[in-house]
Amino acid sequence: MESIKCELPLPRFMMSKTDGEIRFGNPAELHGTKVQIPYLITEKNTFKRMDDEDKQETQSPTMSPLASPPSSPPHYQRVPLSHGYSKLRSSTEQMHPAPYEARQPLVQPEGASSGGPGAKPPRHQASLIRSFSVEREPQDNNSNYLDEPWRITEEQREYYVNQFRSLQPDPSSFISGSVAKNFFTKSKLSIPELSYIWELSDADCDGALTLPEFCAAFHLIVARKNGYPLPEGLPPTLQPEYLQAAFPKPKWECALFDSYSESTPANQQPRDLSRMEKLSIKDMADFPVPTQDVTGDDKQALKSTVDEALPKDMSEDPATKSGLLPPPPALPPRPCPSQSEQASEAELHSQLNRAPSQAAESSPTKKDIPYSQPPSKPIRRKFRPENQATENQEPSPTVGGPAVATVKPHPTVQKQSSRQKKAIQTAIRKNKEANAVLARLNSELQQQLKEVHQERIALENQLEQLRPVTVL
Amino acid sequence: MAVCVAVIAKENYPLYIRSVPTENELKFHYMVHTSLDVVDEKISAMGKALVDQRELYLGLLYPTEDYKVYGYVTNSRVKFVMVVDSSNTALRDNEIRSMFRKLHNSYTDVMCNPFYNPGDRIQSRTFDSMVTSMMIQVC
C-alpha cells in the first residue's frame, strides 16, 4: 500500500489538504475505492477544504493567472505548506524521480523534514481518501514545478479514463453533452464555471466530449476545485492533440519504463498497473506494431490457464513493455531489478493491482479472462505460483525453441524466473489494489447514503411544512 | 466597426447585447429595439423558406444619420442585429455577411454547450471575445 500510495501523487500541495488528511485518518484500504467515486467524496472533501481553501484563495487571487508564469503557482502554494506536507512532498519526490526532478530542488528547502518515509503512509492514506481532490492536488504539485498545473499525470490520466469508461464504454467514442453535463454537475461547481470549462475543453464545439476532451475538462474541474482560477484559454498541455500525443499507451509505457527503471518498487508496481491500463485502452484504439508483438508473446504464455492469464498478463506485459523498446525476447535489464524491488512489495499491491488490471484487461479483446475475477482472487493467488511455475516452463520451451538459434537458453531461463516472480508480485499487487478500490468505493457509497438520508429528512420536513397549506 | 451587437431571442428579448462602451449605450439599445419591427416585417415578407444564407441575412434594416443597422435571422428565429458607424468607410455587404456568419457560428458553439439553457443570457467568454474582435477590428 505504501508503495502504491507513494506512487499515486497524492501529496497535498496545500496546507489545508494536509490538515484534511489528518482529519480523515488513515484507512489504508480506502484509497483505491476513493479513486473510483470522486464526486461523492469530493463534496465533503471540498466542503472541509473550503475553509482551508478560503485561506488559500486569499492568497491565490494574488497569484497571477496560471497561464502566465508557471513557476509562480508552485512557489505560491508551497508557501503555506505544513511540515507534514513538505515531508510528503519530499517523500513523494523520492518516489518519482524522473518527471518530478524539478520539484526536488524546490521542495527540499521546505521539506527539511527527516521522517519522510515514516510519515508517508498515514499521509498517503489520508490523502488517498480525498480521491477526487487528492489526485488533483498532487498532480498540481508535480506539474507546478516543471510547468503549469495543467499537466495531467499518469495517475490522473488513468483516473479520468476510468471515469470516461464508466460513462461511455468505448474510449474511442465520445460522451454526449447531457451525459457529461450530469456528470460534471456532480462536482458542485457553479453552472457558469462548468459552462466555461466546457467551452475550453470542447475544442471542436460539437456538444460531445471525446476522451482527450473529457480528460481536459475533468482536469480543469479538478484544478478549479483546488482553487486554481480557470485559464483564459485552454492550456497547451490540455489540448486534445497534445493529450492524444502525450498519452498513447505504448509510448507512455515506454516512457514510464525509462523513467522508473531505477525507481523504487512502489513506482514499479503502479507503473505496471498503469501500463496495463494504458495497454488496454490502447487495445481498443488499434495497437501499434511493437505492442502487438508483445501481446503475441503474452498470448503464448497465457493460453494455458484462464486464471493465470491475469497475473500472467501483468507479468508479461510489464516485462515485455519494459522490453518494448528492445524486442520482447531480450528483456535483460528490467526484469531483474524490478523483480528484486517488487518482491518486497508484492503482497501489498497484488490486490490493488488486480482490480485495475482486471478492469484493464476485461476490455482488451485479446484477453479471455472473465471479468468477475475478484471472487476467485485468493484461489488465483495460490495457483499462481504453481501455475506460473508451470507456465513459465511452458513458454520457456516455446520461446527457447524458436529462439535457440538466436537467443541463448540462459537469458530465457532467467527471464522465466524473473517473469514468474514478477507475475506473482504483480498479481499480488493487483489484488491489493482491488481491495483498496473496493474499500474506498464502499466508504464513498456510505457517504453518499448519508447525504441522501439528510436530503430525505430535509424533504420530509418541507413536506410537513407544506401540508397544512395545501390542505387549506 | 460594429458599435453595437445584439442577439435577440425568438420571443424578442435580448440574449446578448453589447455596445462600444464609450458611446451612449442606451441609444443603441433603443435602436436595436426599434429595428426588431423591421426584422419582423422582413421575415414575414420573406415567407417560410429561410434556408439559404442569403435569406438569413436581412441586409440593411434602416439607416440613420450616424449609423446603419443590419439584421440577420437564424432558422430558429434568433435575430442578430448589428449597428455600424456610417462615418467609417462603408463596409461592403460581404464584410457584413461574414461578420454575421461569425456571429452565427459562435452562437451555435454556445448552443452546443450542454450547460447553456436556451433562453439564458449568453455569458460565454468565447462569444464575448469574438464580439470584441468584431468591434475592434472593424474600427
XYZ file of C-alpha atoms in Angstrom:
611
model
C 0.000 0.000 0.000
C 2.718 2.343 0.868
C 4.359 1.956 -2.401
C 1.186 2.452 -4.263
C 0.315 5.436 -2.250
C 3.675 6.843 -2.834
C 3.162 6.056 -6.405
C -0.010 7.967 -6.783
C 0.984 11.537 -6.450
C -1.191 12.286 -3.572
C 0.822 14.871 -1.777
C -1.042 17.873 -0.740
C 0.380 20.941 -2.044
C -1.881 22.986 0.088
C -1.648 23.055 3.779
C -5.345 22.639 4.020
C -5.195 19.329 2.386
C -2.685 18.073 4.864
C -4.949 19.018 7.666
C -7.748 17.298 5.922
C -5.648 14.228 5.629
C -5.118 14.112 9.305
C -8.766 14.636 9.818
C -9.686 11.750 7.633
C -7.477 9.299 9.335
C -5.609 6.531 7.716
C -7.806 3.911 6.253
C -5.269 2.139 4.230
C -7.615 0.331 2.005
C -9.722 3.226 1.108
C -7.637 4.955 -1.381
C -8.371 2.538 -4.083
C -12.062 2.906 -3.773
C -11.824 6.569 -3.380
C -10.414 6.855 -6.759
C -13.468 5.331 -8.225
C -16.039 7.636 -6.843
C -14.627 11.059 -6.805
C -17.685 13.136 -6.667
C -19.253 11.510 -3.703
C -16.383 12.306 -1.518
C -15.454 15.457 -3.236
C -18.391 17.226 -1.782
C -17.341 16.511 1.722
C -13.749 16.951 0.928
C -14.270 20.176 -0.802
C -16.541 21.319 1.916
C -13.918 20.688 4.501
C -11.328 22.047 2.236
C -13.271 25.150 1.553
C -12.330 26.515 4.904
C -8.766 25.868 4.116
C -9.170 26.933 0.602
C -10.551 30.201 1.725
C -7.303 30.837 3.371
C -5.617 29.655 0.308
C -7.695 31.668 -2.005
C -6.936 34.802 -0.204
C -3.530 34.102 -1.441
C -4.430 32.605 -4.722
C -6.174 35.599 -6.176
C -2.967 37.408 -5.888
C -1.419 34.737 -7.920
C -1.004 35.636 -11.483
C -3.165 33.703 -13.867
C -1.901 30.252 -14.219
C -1.400 30.622 -17.862
C 1.340 33.098 -17.158
C 4.484 32.460 -15.149
C 4.430 28.787 -14.488
C 6.754 28.956 -11.604
C 4.597 31.237 -9.578
C 1.849 28.821 -8.620
C 4.222 26.223 -7.276
C 6.077 28.681 -5.215
C 2.885 30.174 -4.095
C 1.419 27.003 -2.977
C 4.459 25.818 -1.275
C 4.457 28.788 0.946
C 1.693 27.692 3.258
C 2.850 24.142 3.312
C 2.937 22.474 6.623
C 5.700 20.345 7.851
C 3.808 17.249 7.037
C 3.129 18.363 3.573
C 6.701 19.134 2.847
C 7.575 15.757 4.156
C 5.018 14.242 1.949
C 6.317 16.027 -0.993
C 9.841 15.116 -0.335
C 8.847 11.543 0.113
C 6.797 11.657 -2.984
C 9.619 13.193 -4.804
C 11.764 10.326 -3.878
C 9.251 8.106 -5.424
C 9.031 9.977 -8.619
C 12.473 10.889 -9.629
C 12.207 11.334 -13.286
C 9.293 13.556 -14.039
C 9.455 15.390 -10.818
C 13.067 16.164 -10.697
C 12.420 19.806 -10.917
C 10.388 19.649 -7.804
C 13.087 18.331 -5.643
C 15.293 21.350 -5.522
C 12.250 23.453 -4.959
C 10.829 21.357 -2.221
C 13.980 20.433 -0.488
C 14.430 23.820 1.080
C 11.000 23.475 2.526
C 10.980 19.799 3.040
C 13.739 19.661 5.512
C 11.843 17.102 7.473
C 13.543 13.857 8.063
C 10.876 11.347 8.843
C 9.652 11.234 5.318
C 9.042 7.559 4.865
C 7.557 7.156 8.290
C 5.074 9.881 7.807
C 4.323 8.851 4.342
C 1.886 6.027 4.877
C -0.549 7.888 7.090
C -0.382 10.919 4.958
C -0.780 8.983 1.824
C -3.672 7.063 3.124
C -5.412 10.097 4.370
C -4.664 11.830 1.193
C -5.993 8.993 -0.793
C -9.275 9.314 0.931
C -9.607 12.598 -0.705
C -9.726 10.844 -4.013
C -11.137 13.407 -6.330
C -9.429 16.324 -4.762
C -6.429 14.362 -3.700
C -5.465 13.313 -7.106
C -5.678 16.768 -8.331
C -3.534 18.240 -5.702
C -0.582 16.013 -6.230
C -0.824 16.433 -9.863
C -0.699 20.113 -9.499
C 2.270 19.756 -7.293
C 4.114 17.693 -9.735
C 3.315 19.782 -12.677
C 3.753 23.076 -10.969
C 7.393 22.713 -10.675
C 8.048 21.799 -14.165
C 5.299 23.562 -15.919
C 1.837 24.713 -15.184
C -0.748 22.925 -13.133
C -2.389 21.931 -16.350
C -0.390 18.827 -16.909
C -2.126 15.570 -16.429
C -0.096 12.949 -14.662
C -0.374 9.317 -15.458
C -2.435 8.504 -12.426
C -4.814 11.285 -13.139
C -4.988 10.208 -16.677
C -5.866 6.708 -15.628
C -8.485 8.015 -13.349
C -10.034 10.180 -15.986
C -10.037 7.334 -18.436
C -11.770 5.140 -15.921
C -14.401 7.738 -15.372
C -14.811 8.125 -19.070
C -15.291 4.429 -19.412
C -17.912 4.475 -16.721
C -19.875 6.879 -18.819
C -19.019 5.538 -22.206
C -17.554 2.067 -22.579
C -15.857 2.809 -25.851
C -12.890 5.070 -25.307
C -12.684 5.995 -28.929
C -16.228 7.270 -28.956
C -17.489 10.318 -27.146
C -19.768 11.325 -24.346
C -22.877 13.240 -25.223
C -23.480 16.652 -23.805
C -26.294 15.721 -21.490
C -24.415 12.792 -20.003
C -21.345 14.913 -19.465
C -23.444 17.675 -18.001
C -24.964 15.385 -15.422
C -21.591 14.011 -14.564
C -19.829 17.299 -14.212
C -22.683 18.841 -12.322
C -21.886 16.441 -9.543
C -18.685 18.311 -8.999
C -20.740 21.104 -7.439
C -19.127 23.799 -9.403
C -21.342 26.625 -10.472
C -23.061 26.370 -13.799
C -21.263 29.364 -15.339
C -17.948 27.852 -14.361
C -18.914 24.498 -15.761
C -20.106 26.202 -18.880
C -16.800 27.926 -19.227
C -14.884 24.714 -18.606
C -16.921 23.074 -21.292
C -16.142 25.892 -23.643
C -12.480 25.439 -23.015
C -12.405 21.705 -23.313
C -14.798 21.032 -26.153
C -12.367 22.120 -28.766
C -14.431 21.206 -31.768
C -17.639 22.533 -30.234
C -19.653 19.544 -31.227
C -21.538 19.195 -27.983
C -19.786 15.947 -27.145
C -16.545 15.065 -25.410
C -14.002 12.685 -26.785
C -11.566 11.079 -24.421
C -8.905 13.807 -24.548
C -11.553 16.478 -24.326
C -13.058 14.712 -21.371
C -9.715 14.459 -19.657
C -9.106 18.122 -20.239
C -12.500 19.047 -18.847
C -12.066 16.809 -15.857
C -8.670 18.206 -15.209
C -9.957 21.744 -15.356
C -12.666 20.866 -12.901
C -10.137 19.348 -10.589
C -7.950 22.372 -10.821
C -10.861 24.646 -10.213
C -11.910 22.713 -7.170
C -8.412 23.043 -5.855
C -8.693 26.762 -6.065
C -6.974 27.456 -9.308
C -8.592 30.167 -11.353
C -9.676 28.979 -14.717
C -7.374 29.938 -17.543
C -8.262 32.324 -20.263
C -7.662 29.751 -22.885
C -7.132 26.042 -22.990
C -3.566 25.433 -21.878
C -1.386 23.722 -24.425
C -0.952 20.699 -22.202
C -4.685 20.161 -22.237
C -5.231 20.442 -25.927
C -6.746 17.297 -27.372
C -3.909 16.833 -29.822
C -1.392 17.181 -27.090
C -3.227 14.765 -24.868
C -3.550 12.238 -27.583
C 0.055 12.589 -28.484
C 1.258 12.601 -24.933
C -0.587 9.575 -23.782
C -0.602 6.896 -26.375
C -0.187 3.704 -24.451
C 2.984 2.214 -25.784
C 4.849 5.460 -25.716
C 3.539 6.073 -22.273
C 4.621 2.741 -21.039
C 7.993 3.085 -22.612
C 8.357 6.449 -21.058
C 7.289 5.095 -17.741
C 9.734 2.321 -18.024
C 12.500 4.650 -18.910
C 11.601 6.998 -16.144
C 11.119 4.463 -13.492
C 13.570 1.800 -14.378
C 15.577 2.755 -11.370
C 12.799 3.949 -9.173
C 11.567 2.259 -6.063
C 9.310 -0.725 -6.184
C 6.304 1.317 -5.384
C 6.742 3.034 -8.616
C 7.225 -0.180 -10.408
C 4.037 -1.791 -9.457
C 1.667 1.032 -10.118
C 3.540 1.648 -13.274
C 2.821 -1.851 -14.280
C -0.732 -1.213 -13.485
C -0.863 1.968 -15.389
C 0.889 0.318 -18.224
C -1.680 -2.367 -18.229
C -4.416 0.136 -18.248
C -2.807 2.089 -20.965
C -2.345 -1.088 -22.805
C -5.959 -1.979 -22.508
C -7.019 1.408 -23.643
C -4.663 1.222 -26.491
C -6.003 -2.160 -27.355
C -9.230 -0.614 -28.133
C -7.666 2.008 -30.267
C -5.506 -0.119 -32.512
C -2.262 -1.391 -31.204
C 0.865 -0.125 -32.785
C 3.161 -2.798 -34.028
C 5.512 -3.178 -31.100
C 2.655 -3.590 -28.696
C 1.166 -6.206 -30.902
C 4.320 -8.191 -30.823
C 4.217 -8.001 -27.115
C 0.676 -9.160 -26.927
C 1.517 -12.037 -29.184
C 4.122 -13.161 -26.739
C 1.681 -12.692 -23.966
C -0.848 -14.810 -25.701
C 1.540 -17.649 -25.946
C 2.207 -17.569 -22.293
C -1.340 -17.080 -21.274
C -3.188 -19.672 -23.160
C -2.556 -22.300 -20.550
C -4.730 -21.001 -17.780
C -7.516 -18.530 -17.690
C -6.866 -17.802 -14.080
C -3.290 -17.274 -14.713
C -3.950 -15.052 -17.611
C -4.445 -12.060 -15.449
C -1.291 -12.228 -13.427
C 0.497 -13.568 -16.373
C -0.555 -10.630 -18.419
C 0.645 -8.328 -15.761
C 3.912 -10.075 -15.548
C 4.264 -10.456 -19.223
C 3.155 -7.054 -20.162
C 5.385 -5.154 -17.836
C 8.223 -7.382 -18.688
C 7.587 -7.098 -22.305
C 6.710 -3.492 -22.105
C 9.892 -2.835 -20.377
C 11.489 -4.536 -23.254
C 9.216 -2.774 -25.621
C 11.972 -0.757 -26.977
C 14.143 -3.797 -27.439
C 12.345 -6.764 -28.939
C 10.435 -8.920 -26.487
C 12.804 -11.873 -26.275
C 15.580 -9.708 -24.990
C 14.272 -8.486 -21.689
C 17.529 -8.322 -19.811
C 17.664 -5.057 -17.947
C 14.233 -4.650 -16.492
C 13.063 -7.903 -15.001
C 15.939 -8.387 -12.623
C 15.871 -5.049 -10.869
C 12.145 -4.880 -10.994
C 11.777 -8.288 -9.521
C 14.041 -7.607 -6.653
C 12.138 -4.473 -5.981
C 8.780 -5.942 -6.469
C 9.421 -8.885 -4.250
C 9.463 -6.660 -1.261
C 6.146 -5.080 -2.018
C 4.310 -7.703 -3.909
C 1.904 -8.661 -1.169
C 0.878 -5.126 -0.620
C -0.085 -4.410 -4.127
C -1.349 -7.551 -5.593
C -4.918 -6.910 -4.750
C -4.754 -3.343 -5.716
C -3.245 -4.217 -8.985
C -5.672 -6.911 -9.625
C -8.780 -4.851 -9.745
C -7.478 -2.240 -12.103
C -5.709 -4.793 -14.153
C -8.872 -6.739 -14.314
C -10.682 -3.701 -15.423
C -7.976 -3.041 -17.882
C -7.867 -6.500 -19.130
C -11.526 -7.049 -19.429
C -11.674 -4.636 -22.230
C -8.851 -5.833 -24.376
C -10.079 -8.272 -26.842
C -7.077 -10.431 -26.578
C -7.863 -11.481 -23.022
C -10.234 -14.303 -22.425
C -10.463 -13.624 -18.760
C -13.952 -13.264 -17.405
C -14.434 -10.001 -15.696
C -15.653 -11.491 -12.467
C -12.285 -12.327 -11.106
C -12.434 -10.816 -7.649
C -14.198 -13.765 -6.017
C -11.514 -16.134 -7.069
C -8.635 -13.941 -6.127
C -7.367 -15.982 -3.208
C -7.517 -19.119 -5.223
C -5.765 -17.482 -8.054
C -3.006 -16.372 -5.846
C -2.458 -19.873 -4.695
C -2.492 -21.167 -8.142
C -0.299 -18.524 -9.368
C 2.957 -19.776 -8.014
C 2.179 -23.269 -9.187
C 0.800 -22.321 -12.492
C 3.320 -19.723 -13.116
C 5.981 -22.219 -12.446
C 4.430 -24.494 -14.989
C 3.592 -21.739 -17.350
C 6.953 -20.260 -17.139
C 8.263 -23.560 -18.135
C 5.821 -23.771 -20.955
C 6.710 -20.508 -22.564
C 10.308 -21.148 -21.987
C 10.401 -24.118 -24.267
C 8.289 -22.297 -26.806
C 10.402 -19.226 -26.578
C 13.610 -21.166 -26.233
C 12.815 -23.455 -29.127
C 12.449 -20.956 -31.882
C 14.875 -18.661 -30.248
C 17.583 -21.208 -29.786
C 19.331 -20.163 -32.852
C 19.305 -16.547 -31.937
C 18.772 -16.393 -28.169
C 20.749 -18.354 -25.692
C 18.872 -20.555 -23.228
C 20.290 -18.793 -20.237
C 18.588 -15.496 -20.807
C 15.300 -17.256 -21.352
C 15.642 -19.216 -18.145
C 16.451 -16.093 -16.292
C 13.588 -14.415 -17.954
C 11.253 -17.152 -16.929
C 12.192 -16.989 -13.326
C 12.052 -13.270 -13.391
C 8.763 -13.362 -15.189
C 7.448 -15.776 -12.678
C 8.375 -13.628 -9.777
C 7.102 -10.605 -11.475
C 3.853 -12.270 -12.280
C 3.357 -13.242 -8.693
C 4.194 -9.838 -7.479
C 2.052 -8.079 -9.935
C -0.834 -10.339 -9.195
C -0.485 -9.692 -5.514
C -0.301 -6.045 -6.189
C -3.370 -6.165 -8.254
C -5.310 -7.886 -5.605
C -4.328 -5.364 -3.046
C -5.280 -2.556 -5.268
C -8.599 -4.115 -5.968
C -9.198 -4.390 -2.263
C -8.309 -0.809 -1.740
C -10.517 0.234 -4.569
C -13.449 -1.666 -3.209
C -12.934 -0.362 0.264
C -12.839 3.147 -0.998
C -15.884 2.534 -3.060
C -17.642 1.273 -0.001
C -16.796 4.293 2.053
C -17.844 6.630 -0.685
C -21.124 4.867 -1.117
C -21.725 5.144 2.574
C -21.091 8.826 2.471
C -23.408 9.143 -0.409
C -26.002 7.251 1.540
C -25.637 9.617 4.441
C -26.121 12.579 2.200
C -29.172 11.055 0.667
C -30.580 10.442 4.100
C -30.071 14.035 5.003
C -31.743 15.155 1.869
C -34.630 12.911 2.563
C -35.015 14.313 6.041
C -34.950 17.820 4.681
C -37.549 16.996 2.086
C -39.795 15.357 4.611
C -39.579 18.429 6.769
C -40.532 20.568 3.857
C -43.405 18.331 3.063
C -44.711 18.589 6.579
C -44.470 22.306 6.452
C -46.333 22.464 3.215
C -49.024 20.055 4.131
C -51.195 22.351 6.206
C -51.008 24.935 3.450
C -52.179 22.544 0.800
C -54.932 21.264 2.987
C -56.287 24.746 3.308
C -16.626 48.624 -36.733
C -19.735 47.355 -35.223
C -20.572 49.705 -32.445
C -23.279 47.504 -31.121
C -24.073 43.834 -31.442
C -27.226 42.249 -30.152
C -28.635 38.757 -30.132
C -32.375 38.672 -29.777
C -34.319 35.570 -28.947
C -37.339 34.385 -30.800
C -39.600 35.995 -28.260
C -37.860 39.295 -28.864
C -35.991 39.582 -25.639
C -32.270 40.127 -25.695
C -29.951 37.222 -25.142
C -26.877 39.303 -25.582
C -26.356 42.950 -26.223
C -23.109 44.769 -26.176
C -22.017 48.167 -27.327
C -18.819 50.029 -27.654
C -18.527 51.315 -24.142
C -17.688 54.886 -24.835
C -20.936 55.648 -26.522
C -24.293 56.331 -25.076
C -25.345 52.755 -24.814
C -28.990 53.390 -24.210
C -29.287 54.886 -27.639
C -28.014 51.678 -29.146
C -30.360 49.600 -27.114
C -33.215 51.680 -28.370
C -32.077 51.370 -31.942
C -31.889 47.641 -31.629
C -35.302 47.554 -30.158
C -36.827 49.574 -32.912
C -35.073 47.500 -35.504
C -36.899 44.446 -34.321
C -40.030 45.679 -36.005
C -38.194 45.949 -39.256
C -36.825 42.481 -38.797
C -40.242 41.044 -38.231
C -41.501 42.813 -41.249
C -38.777 41.400 -43.407
C -39.257 37.918 -42.037
C -42.929 37.899 -42.788
C -42.290 39.298 -46.204
C -39.786 36.579 -46.951
C -42.096 33.752 -46.280
C -41.404 30.400 -44.719
C -38.382 29.238 -46.659
C -35.379 30.559 -44.794
C -32.858 28.006 -45.800
C -30.414 29.965 -47.817
C -27.980 32.205 -46.031
C -28.963 34.950 -48.322
C -32.350 34.740 -46.805
C -30.886 34.571 -43.354
C -29.089 37.780 -43.969
C -31.588 40.562 -43.970
C -29.334 43.336 -45.029
C -29.634 46.937 -44.104
C -32.628 47.321 -41.915
C -32.656 51.049 -41.753
C -30.131 53.822 -41.848
C -29.905 56.776 -39.562
C -27.740 59.817 -39.928
C -24.885 58.282 -37.983
C -25.467 54.607 -38.039
C -26.676 51.766 -40.126
C -28.438 48.813 -38.714
C -28.059 45.373 -40.233
C -30.048 42.331 -39.431
C -29.711 38.589 -39.665
C -32.112 35.921 -38.577
C -31.435 32.262 -37.970
C -33.663 29.356 -38.762
C -34.835 29.294 -35.187
C -35.899 32.912 -35.306
C -32.994 34.162 -33.291
C -32.041 37.566 -34.581
C -28.690 39.171 -34.763
C -28.689 42.919 -35.010
C -25.598 44.906 -35.704
C -25.198 48.637 -35.592
C -22.306 50.059 -37.534
C -20.972 53.510 -37.725
C -21.712 55.212 -41.001
C -18.850 57.636 -40.775
C -16.274 54.966 -41.441
C -15.742 53.753 -44.920
C -18.849 51.953 -45.804
C -18.444 48.331 -45.143
C -19.119 46.122 -48.035
C -22.019 43.805 -47.911
C -19.722 40.810 -47.881
C -17.981 42.005 -44.822
C -21.228 42.402 -43.012
C -22.253 38.962 -44.117
C -19.025 37.469 -42.890
C -19.453 39.172 -39.586
C -22.904 37.726 -39.246
C -21.594 34.335 -40.229
C -19.039 34.507 -37.472
C -21.721 35.552 -35.076
C -23.862 32.677 -36.114
C -21.035 30.187 -35.739
C -20.193 31.455 -32.300
C -23.815 31.326 -31.369
C -24.073 27.688 -32.391
C -20.979 26.937 -30.359
C -22.666 28.490 -27.370
C -25.735 26.395 -28.053
C -23.646 23.250 -28.156
C -22.558 23.794 -24.609
C -24.775 21.499 -22.550
C -24.600 23.875 -19.631
C -26.257 26.589 -21.622
C -30.009 26.664 -21.353
C -31.670 28.122 -24.402
C -33.217 31.365 -23.362
C -30.493 32.289 -20.915
C -28.307 35.268 -21.401
C -25.190 34.381 -23.286
C -22.224 34.516 -20.940
C -19.719 32.599 -22.964
C -16.276 34.104 -22.903
C -15.569 32.778 -26.342
C -18.587 34.581 -27.675
C -17.544 37.738 -25.885
C -14.090 37.632 -27.315
C -15.439 37.071 -30.789
C -17.735 40.061 -30.489
C -14.886 42.113 -29.120
C -12.794 41.216 -32.093
C -15.574 42.328 -34.359
C -15.973 45.590 -32.601
C -12.318 46.367 -32.549
C -11.313 45.023 -35.878
C -13.903 46.813 -37.853
C -12.921 50.008 -36.179
